[in-house]
Short mmCIF file of C-alpha atoms (C1' of nucleotides) in Angstrom, two decimals:
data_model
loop_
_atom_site.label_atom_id
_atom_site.label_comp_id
_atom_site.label_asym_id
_atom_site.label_seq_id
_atom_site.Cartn_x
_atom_site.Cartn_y
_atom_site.Cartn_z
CA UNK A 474 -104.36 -97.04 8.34
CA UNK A 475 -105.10 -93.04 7.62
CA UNK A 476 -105.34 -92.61 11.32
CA UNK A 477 -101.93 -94.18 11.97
CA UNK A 478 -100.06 -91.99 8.98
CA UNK A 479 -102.55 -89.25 10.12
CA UNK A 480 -100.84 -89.33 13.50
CA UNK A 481 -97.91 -89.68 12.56
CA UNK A 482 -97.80 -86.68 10.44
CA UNK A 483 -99.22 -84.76 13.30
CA UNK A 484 -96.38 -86.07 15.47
CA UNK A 485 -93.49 -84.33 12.82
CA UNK A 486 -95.28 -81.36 12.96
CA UNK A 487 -95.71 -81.34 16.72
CA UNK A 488 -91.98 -81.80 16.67
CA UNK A 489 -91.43 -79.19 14.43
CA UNK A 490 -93.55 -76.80 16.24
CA UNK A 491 -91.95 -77.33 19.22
CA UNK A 492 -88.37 -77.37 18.15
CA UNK A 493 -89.62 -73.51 16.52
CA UNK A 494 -90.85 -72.48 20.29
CA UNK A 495 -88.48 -73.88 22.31
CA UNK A 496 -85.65 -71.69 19.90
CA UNK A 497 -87.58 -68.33 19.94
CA UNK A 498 -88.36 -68.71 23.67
CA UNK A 499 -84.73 -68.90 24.17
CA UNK A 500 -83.48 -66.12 21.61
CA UNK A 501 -81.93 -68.92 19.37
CA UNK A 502 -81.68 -68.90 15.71
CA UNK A 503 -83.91 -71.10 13.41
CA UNK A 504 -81.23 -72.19 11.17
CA UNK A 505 -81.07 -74.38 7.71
CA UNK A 506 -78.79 -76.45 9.05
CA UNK A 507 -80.85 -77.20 12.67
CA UNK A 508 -84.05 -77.90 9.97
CA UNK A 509 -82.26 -80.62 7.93
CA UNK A 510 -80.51 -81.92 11.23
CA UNK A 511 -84.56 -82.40 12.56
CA UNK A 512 -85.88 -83.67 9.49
CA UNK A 513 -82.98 -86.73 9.71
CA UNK A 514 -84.01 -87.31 12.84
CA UNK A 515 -87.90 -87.47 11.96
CA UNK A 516 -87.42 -89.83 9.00
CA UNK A 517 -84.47 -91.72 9.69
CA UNK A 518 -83.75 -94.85 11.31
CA UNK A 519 -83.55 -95.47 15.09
CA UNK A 520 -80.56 -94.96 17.51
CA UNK A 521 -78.28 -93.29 14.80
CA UNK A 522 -74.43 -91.81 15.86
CA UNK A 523 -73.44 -87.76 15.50
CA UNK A 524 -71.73 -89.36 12.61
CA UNK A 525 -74.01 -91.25 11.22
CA UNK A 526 -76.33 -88.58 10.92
CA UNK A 527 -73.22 -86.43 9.22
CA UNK A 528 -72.66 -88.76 7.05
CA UNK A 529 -76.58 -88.67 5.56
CA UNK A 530 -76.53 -84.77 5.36
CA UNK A 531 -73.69 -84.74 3.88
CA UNK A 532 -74.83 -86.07 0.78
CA UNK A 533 -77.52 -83.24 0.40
CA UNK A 534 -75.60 -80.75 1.86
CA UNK A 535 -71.72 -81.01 1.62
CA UNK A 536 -70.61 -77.78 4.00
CA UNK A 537 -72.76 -78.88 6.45
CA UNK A 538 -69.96 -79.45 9.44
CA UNK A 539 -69.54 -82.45 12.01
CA UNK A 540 -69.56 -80.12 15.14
CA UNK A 541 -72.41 -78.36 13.73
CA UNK A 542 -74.20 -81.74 14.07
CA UNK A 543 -72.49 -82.51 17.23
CA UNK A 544 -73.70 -79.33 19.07
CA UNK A 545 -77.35 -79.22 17.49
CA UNK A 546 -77.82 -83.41 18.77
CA UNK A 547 -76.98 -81.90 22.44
CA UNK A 548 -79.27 -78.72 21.91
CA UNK A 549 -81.98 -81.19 20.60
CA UNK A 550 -81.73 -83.30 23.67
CA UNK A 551 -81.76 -80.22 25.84
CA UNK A 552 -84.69 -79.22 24.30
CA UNK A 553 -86.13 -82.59 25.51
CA UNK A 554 -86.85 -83.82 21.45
CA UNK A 555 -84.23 -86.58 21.15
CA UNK A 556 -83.00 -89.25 23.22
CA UNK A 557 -79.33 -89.98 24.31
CA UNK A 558 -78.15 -93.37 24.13
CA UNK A 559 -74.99 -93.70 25.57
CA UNK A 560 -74.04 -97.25 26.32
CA UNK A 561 -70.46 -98.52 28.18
CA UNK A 562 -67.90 -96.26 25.16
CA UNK A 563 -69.76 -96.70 22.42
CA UNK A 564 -70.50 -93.91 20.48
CA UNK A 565 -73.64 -91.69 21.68
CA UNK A 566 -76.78 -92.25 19.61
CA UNK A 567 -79.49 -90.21 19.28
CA UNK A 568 -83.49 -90.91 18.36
CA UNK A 569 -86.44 -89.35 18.56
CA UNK A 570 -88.42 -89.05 21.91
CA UNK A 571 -92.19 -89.75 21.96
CA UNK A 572 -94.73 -90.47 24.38
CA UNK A 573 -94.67 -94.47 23.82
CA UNK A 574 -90.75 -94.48 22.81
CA UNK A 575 -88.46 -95.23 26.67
CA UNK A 576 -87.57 -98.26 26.58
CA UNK A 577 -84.71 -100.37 28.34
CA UNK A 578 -82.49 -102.12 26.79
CA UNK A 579 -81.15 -105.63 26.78
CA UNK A 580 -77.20 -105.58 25.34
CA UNK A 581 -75.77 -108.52 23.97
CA UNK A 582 -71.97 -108.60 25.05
CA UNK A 583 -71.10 -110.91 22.33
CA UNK A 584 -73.35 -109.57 19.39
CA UNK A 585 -73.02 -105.90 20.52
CA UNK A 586 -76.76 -105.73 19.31
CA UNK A 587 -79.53 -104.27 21.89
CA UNK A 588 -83.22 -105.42 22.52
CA UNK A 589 -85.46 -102.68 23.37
CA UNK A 590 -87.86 -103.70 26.49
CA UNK A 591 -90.43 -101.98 28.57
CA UNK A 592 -92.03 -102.55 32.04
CA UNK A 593 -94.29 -100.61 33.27
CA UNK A 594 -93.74 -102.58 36.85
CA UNK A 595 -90.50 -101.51 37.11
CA UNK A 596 -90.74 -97.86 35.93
CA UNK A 597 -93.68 -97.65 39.12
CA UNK A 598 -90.89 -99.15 41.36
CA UNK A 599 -87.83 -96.92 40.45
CA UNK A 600 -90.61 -93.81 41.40
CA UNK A 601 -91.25 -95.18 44.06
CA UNK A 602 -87.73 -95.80 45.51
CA UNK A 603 -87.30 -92.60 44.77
CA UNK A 604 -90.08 -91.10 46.24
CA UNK A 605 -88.11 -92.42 49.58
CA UNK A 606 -84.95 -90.68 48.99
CA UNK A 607 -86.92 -87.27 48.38
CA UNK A 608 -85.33 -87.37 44.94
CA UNK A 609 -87.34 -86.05 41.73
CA UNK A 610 -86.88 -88.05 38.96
CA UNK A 611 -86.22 -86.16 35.62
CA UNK A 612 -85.49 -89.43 33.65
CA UNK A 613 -83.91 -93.07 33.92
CA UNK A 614 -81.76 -95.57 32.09
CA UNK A 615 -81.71 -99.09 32.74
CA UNK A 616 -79.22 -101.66 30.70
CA UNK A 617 -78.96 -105.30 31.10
CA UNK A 618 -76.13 -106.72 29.58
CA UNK A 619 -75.84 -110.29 28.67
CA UNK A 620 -76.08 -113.08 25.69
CA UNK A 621 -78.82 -112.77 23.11
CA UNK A 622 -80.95 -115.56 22.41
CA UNK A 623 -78.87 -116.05 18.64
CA UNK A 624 -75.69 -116.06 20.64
CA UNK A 625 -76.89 -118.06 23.15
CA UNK A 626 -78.37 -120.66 20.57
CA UNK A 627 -74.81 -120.80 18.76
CA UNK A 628 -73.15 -121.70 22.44
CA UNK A 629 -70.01 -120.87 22.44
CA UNK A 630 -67.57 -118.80 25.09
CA UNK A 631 -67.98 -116.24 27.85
CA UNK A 632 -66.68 -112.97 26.93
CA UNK B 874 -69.05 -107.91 66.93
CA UNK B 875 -66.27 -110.53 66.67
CA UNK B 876 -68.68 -112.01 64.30
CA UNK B 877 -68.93 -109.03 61.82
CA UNK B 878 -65.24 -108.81 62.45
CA UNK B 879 -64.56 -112.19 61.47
CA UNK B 880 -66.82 -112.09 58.22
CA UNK B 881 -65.07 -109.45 56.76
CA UNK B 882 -61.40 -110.36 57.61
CA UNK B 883 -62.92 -113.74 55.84
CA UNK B 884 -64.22 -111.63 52.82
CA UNK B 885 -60.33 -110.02 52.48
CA UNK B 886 -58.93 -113.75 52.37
CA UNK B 887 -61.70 -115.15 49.80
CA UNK B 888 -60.75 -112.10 47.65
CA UNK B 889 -57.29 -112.42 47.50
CA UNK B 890 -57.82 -115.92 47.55
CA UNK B 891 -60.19 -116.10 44.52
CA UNK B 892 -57.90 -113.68 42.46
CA UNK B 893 -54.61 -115.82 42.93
CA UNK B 894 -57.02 -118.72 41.22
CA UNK B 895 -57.96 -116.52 38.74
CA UNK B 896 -54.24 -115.57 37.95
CA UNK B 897 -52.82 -118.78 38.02
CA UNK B 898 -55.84 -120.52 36.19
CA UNK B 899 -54.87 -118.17 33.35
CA UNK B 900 -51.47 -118.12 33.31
CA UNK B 901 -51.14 -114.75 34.57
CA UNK B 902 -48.44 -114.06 37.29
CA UNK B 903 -48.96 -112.53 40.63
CA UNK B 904 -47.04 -109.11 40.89
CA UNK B 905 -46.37 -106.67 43.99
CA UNK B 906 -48.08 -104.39 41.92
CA UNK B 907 -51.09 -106.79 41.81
CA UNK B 908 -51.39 -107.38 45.60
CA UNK B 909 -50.77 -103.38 46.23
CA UNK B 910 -53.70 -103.03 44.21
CA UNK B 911 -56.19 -105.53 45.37
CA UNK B 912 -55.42 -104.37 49.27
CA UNK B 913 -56.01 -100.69 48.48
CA UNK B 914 -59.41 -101.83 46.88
CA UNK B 915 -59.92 -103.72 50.00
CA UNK B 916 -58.85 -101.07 52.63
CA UNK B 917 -60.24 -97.86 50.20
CA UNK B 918 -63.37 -96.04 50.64
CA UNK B 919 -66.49 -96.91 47.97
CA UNK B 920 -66.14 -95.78 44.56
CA UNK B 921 -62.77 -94.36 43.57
CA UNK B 922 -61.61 -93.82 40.44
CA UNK B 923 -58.07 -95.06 39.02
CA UNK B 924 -56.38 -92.05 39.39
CA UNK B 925 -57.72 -92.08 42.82
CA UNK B 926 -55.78 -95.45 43.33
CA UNK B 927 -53.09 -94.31 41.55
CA UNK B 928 -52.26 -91.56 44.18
CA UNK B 929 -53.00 -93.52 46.91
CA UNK B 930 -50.42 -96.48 46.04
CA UNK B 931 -48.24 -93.72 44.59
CA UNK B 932 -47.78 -92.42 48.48
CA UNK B 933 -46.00 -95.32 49.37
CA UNK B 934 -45.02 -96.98 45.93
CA UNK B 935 -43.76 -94.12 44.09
CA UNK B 936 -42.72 -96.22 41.41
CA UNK B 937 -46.30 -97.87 40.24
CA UNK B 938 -47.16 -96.34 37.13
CA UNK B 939 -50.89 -95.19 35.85
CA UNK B 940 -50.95 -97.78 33.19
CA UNK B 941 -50.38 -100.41 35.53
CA UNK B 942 -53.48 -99.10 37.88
CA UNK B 943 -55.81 -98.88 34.93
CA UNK B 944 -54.94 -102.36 33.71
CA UNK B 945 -55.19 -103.96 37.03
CA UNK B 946 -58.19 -102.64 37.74
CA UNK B 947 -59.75 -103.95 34.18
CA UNK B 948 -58.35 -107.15 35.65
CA UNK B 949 -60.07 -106.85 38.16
CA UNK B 950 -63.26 -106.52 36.83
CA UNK B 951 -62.90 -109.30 34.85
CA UNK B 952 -62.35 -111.58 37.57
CA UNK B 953 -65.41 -110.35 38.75
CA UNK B 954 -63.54 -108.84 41.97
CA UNK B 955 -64.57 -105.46 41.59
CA UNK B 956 -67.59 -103.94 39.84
CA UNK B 957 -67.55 -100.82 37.52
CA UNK B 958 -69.07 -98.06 37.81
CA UNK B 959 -69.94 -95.91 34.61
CA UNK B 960 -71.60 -92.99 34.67
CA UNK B 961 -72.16 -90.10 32.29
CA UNK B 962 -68.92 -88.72 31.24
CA UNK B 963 -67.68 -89.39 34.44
CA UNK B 964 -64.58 -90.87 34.88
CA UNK B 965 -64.69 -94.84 35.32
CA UNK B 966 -64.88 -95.48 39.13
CA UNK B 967 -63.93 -99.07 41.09
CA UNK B 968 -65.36 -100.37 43.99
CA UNK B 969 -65.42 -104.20 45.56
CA UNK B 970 -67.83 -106.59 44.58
CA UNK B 971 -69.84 -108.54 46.90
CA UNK B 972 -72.65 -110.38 47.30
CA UNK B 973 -74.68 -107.62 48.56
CA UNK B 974 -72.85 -104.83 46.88
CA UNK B 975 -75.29 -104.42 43.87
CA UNK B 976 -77.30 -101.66 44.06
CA UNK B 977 -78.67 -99.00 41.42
CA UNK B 978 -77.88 -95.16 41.44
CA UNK B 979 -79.90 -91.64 41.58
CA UNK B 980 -77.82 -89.29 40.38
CA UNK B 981 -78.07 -85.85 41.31
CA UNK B 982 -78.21 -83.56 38.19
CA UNK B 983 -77.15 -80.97 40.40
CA UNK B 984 -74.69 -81.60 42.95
CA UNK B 985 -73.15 -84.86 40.99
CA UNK B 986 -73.36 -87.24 44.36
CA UNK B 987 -74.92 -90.27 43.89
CA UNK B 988 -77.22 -92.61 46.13
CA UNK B 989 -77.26 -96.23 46.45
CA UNK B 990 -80.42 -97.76 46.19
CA UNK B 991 -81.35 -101.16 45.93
CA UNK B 992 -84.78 -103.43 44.80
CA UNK B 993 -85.00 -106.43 44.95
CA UNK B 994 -88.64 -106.60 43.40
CA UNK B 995 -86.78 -104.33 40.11
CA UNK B 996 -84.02 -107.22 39.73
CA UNK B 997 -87.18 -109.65 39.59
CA UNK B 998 -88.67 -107.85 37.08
CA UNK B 999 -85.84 -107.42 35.21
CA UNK B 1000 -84.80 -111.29 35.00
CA UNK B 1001 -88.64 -111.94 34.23
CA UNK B 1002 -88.37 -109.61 31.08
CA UNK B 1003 -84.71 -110.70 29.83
CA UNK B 1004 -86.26 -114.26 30.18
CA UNK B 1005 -89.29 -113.80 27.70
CA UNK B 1006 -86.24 -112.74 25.23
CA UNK B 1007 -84.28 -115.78 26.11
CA UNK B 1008 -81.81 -113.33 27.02
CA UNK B 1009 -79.14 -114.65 29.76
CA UNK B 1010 -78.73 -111.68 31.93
CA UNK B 1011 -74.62 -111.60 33.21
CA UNK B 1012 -75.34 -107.87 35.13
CA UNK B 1013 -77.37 -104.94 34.62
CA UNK B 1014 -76.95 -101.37 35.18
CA UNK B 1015 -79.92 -98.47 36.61
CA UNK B 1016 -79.37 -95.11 37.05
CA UNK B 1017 -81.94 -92.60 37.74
CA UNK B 1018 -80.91 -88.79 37.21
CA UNK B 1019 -82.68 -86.25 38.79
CA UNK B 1020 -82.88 -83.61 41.88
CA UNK B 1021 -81.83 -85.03 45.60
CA UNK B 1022 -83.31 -83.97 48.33
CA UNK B 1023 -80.94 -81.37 49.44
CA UNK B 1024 -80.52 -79.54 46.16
CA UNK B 1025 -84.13 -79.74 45.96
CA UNK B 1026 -84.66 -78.00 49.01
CA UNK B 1027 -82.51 -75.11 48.34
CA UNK B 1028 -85.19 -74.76 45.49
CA UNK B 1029 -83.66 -73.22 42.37
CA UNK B 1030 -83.26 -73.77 38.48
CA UNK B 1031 -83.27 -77.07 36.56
CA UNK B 1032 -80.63 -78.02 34.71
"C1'" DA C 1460 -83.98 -52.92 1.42
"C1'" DA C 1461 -79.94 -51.98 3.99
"C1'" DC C 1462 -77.95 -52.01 8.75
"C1'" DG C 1463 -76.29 -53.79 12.97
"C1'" DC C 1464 -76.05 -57.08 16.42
"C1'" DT C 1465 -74.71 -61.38 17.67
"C1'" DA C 1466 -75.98 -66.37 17.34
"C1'" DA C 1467 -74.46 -70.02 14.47
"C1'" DT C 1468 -71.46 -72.19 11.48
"C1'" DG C 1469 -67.40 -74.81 9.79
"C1'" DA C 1470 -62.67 -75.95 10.11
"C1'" DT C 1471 -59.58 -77.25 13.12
"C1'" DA C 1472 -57.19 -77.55 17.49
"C1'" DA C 1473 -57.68 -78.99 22.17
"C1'" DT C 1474 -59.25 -82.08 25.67
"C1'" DC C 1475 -58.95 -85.98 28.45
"C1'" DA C 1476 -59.74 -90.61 29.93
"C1'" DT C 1477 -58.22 -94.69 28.36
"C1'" DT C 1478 -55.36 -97.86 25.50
"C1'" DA C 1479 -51.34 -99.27 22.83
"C1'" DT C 1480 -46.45 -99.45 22.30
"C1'" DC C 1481 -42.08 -101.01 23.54
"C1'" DA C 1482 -37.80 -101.40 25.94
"C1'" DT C 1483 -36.83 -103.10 30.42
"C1'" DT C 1484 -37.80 -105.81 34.57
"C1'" DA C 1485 -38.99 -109.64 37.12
"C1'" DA C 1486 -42.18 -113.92 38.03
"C1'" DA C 1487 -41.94 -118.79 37.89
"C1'" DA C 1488 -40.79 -123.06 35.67
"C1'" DT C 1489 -36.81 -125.93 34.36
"C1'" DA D 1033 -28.74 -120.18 37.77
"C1'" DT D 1034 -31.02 -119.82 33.44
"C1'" DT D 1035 -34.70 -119.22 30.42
"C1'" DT D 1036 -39.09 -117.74 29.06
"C1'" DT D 1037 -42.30 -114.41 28.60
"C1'" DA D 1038 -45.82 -111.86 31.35
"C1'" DA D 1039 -45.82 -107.45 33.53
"C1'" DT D 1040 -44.30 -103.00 34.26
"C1'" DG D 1041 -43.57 -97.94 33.59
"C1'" DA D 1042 -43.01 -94.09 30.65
"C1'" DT D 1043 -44.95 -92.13 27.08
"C1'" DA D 1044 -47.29 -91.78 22.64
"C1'" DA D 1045 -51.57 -92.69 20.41
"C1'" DT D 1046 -56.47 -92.96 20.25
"C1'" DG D 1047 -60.96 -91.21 19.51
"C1'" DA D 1048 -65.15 -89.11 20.66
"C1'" DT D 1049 -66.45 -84.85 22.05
"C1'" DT D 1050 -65.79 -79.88 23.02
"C1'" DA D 1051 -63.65 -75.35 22.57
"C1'" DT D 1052 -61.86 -71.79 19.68
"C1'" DC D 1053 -62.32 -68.29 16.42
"C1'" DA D 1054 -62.78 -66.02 12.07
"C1'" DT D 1055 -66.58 -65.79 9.02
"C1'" DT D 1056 -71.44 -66.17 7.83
"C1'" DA D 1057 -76.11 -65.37 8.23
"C1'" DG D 1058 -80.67 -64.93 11.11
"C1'" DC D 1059 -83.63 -61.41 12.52
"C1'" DG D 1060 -85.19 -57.15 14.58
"C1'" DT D 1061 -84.73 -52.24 13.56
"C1'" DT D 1062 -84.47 -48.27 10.79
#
DNA sequence: AACGCTAATGATAATCATTATCATTAAAAT
DNA sequence: ATTTTAATGATAATGATTATCATTAGCGTT
């Protein structure tokens, strides 16, 4: 149990650390707001909206602006910390990246509500169609969309 | 060759043919607008996106309106005629559905084309993991961003 | 500690694909 | 031919995201 909250602290500071580097190797600012903005992200729930995550800082810091969140999400995702999330026109959502943390997902159509899955088996395969096309993979993003095992249970309609 | 011939001239009947049920099984009425539609789909190169249409028809129908392309083509889809094709910001693209038409995308980070590949070991493994979440799979949707072959011979920056 | 440079911020306007609105037109049933 | 109402076309609205720009504030230098 210490290891797991042991590694896990490690893992926020990692973040942390790296967030620092990948600013100063760029010239970019370290900036109150861009520390709050990462410190939502480390403790907060999973797969949260720009405005979700405005909405939270808001409370602790009420000047903090929506495009400041906006633009910091997309310079956290360039700086390969966060994940993007964008599925059909919902609203993009954002959570943290880690070693263990890709993941498909299954999307219920009726629900709205997604499943996160993994398969290694299928990660191997998409490399390996690639590898045929010549074409380097820099990342993936595989949805299934369909009718959740609640929604499925209740019967009902086809959407 | 009369054979390929034939199946496709067949494919063009069973599509109009199958969205006429669709319309009348739903009440829905069957429009010059409609038909315009559905045979520039048929006749049109892969992938276009409603605007696309919407200057195509507009050459020879000058008075079809945007709104009307846009709704069609969400007909369509909902017929299961045509598929949809969403990716990134992009703007929503249209092409025919078939039997064999599924297929997953690399997308070039780069140069924006895209590349249809398809596995059919992937779509296994993909029905195998919906099923152990009693998840009924209706379609799915795998794109793989990264570097094609050409950009990445031309060597250069990420992005 | 003050200065200067300029990245970053916050408020708001702009963007842009898509959707809704609504008066008019035209399928299709009687 | 008439009636009913779905469909159309023009345009306004939507809504998430992005751009703009005056102001603020990191951060290296003096």
């Amino acid at each position: 149990m210490i290891m797991i909250i042991i590694s896990v602290m490690a893992d926020k500071e990692a973040i942390s650390k790296n967030f620092k580097k990948y600013l100063s190797s760029r010239g970019l600012r370290r900036t109150l707001q861009r520390d709050v903005i990462v410190r939502e992200i480390i403790k907060s729930a999973k797969h949260l909206t720009a405005d979700e995550i405005f909405e939270r800082l808001r409370k602790k810091n009420p000047n903090i602006g929506y495009a400041t969140v906006c633009r910091n999400l997309k310079l956290l995702y360039s700086a390969g910390i966060i994940d993007e999330i964008k599925i059909g026109n919902q609203k993009t959502r954002y959570e943290l990246k880690s070693e263990d943390s890709h993941h498909d997902h299954l999307i219920c159509v009726k629900c709205g509500k997604f499943i996160e899955v993994f398969s290694e088996k299928i990660e191997e395969l998409q490399k390996e169609m690639a590898r045929k096309e010549r074409f380097i993979v820099l990342r993936h993003k595989l949805e299934i969309y369909g009718i959740c095992k609640y929604c499925g249970e209740k019967g009902g309609e086809r959407s």
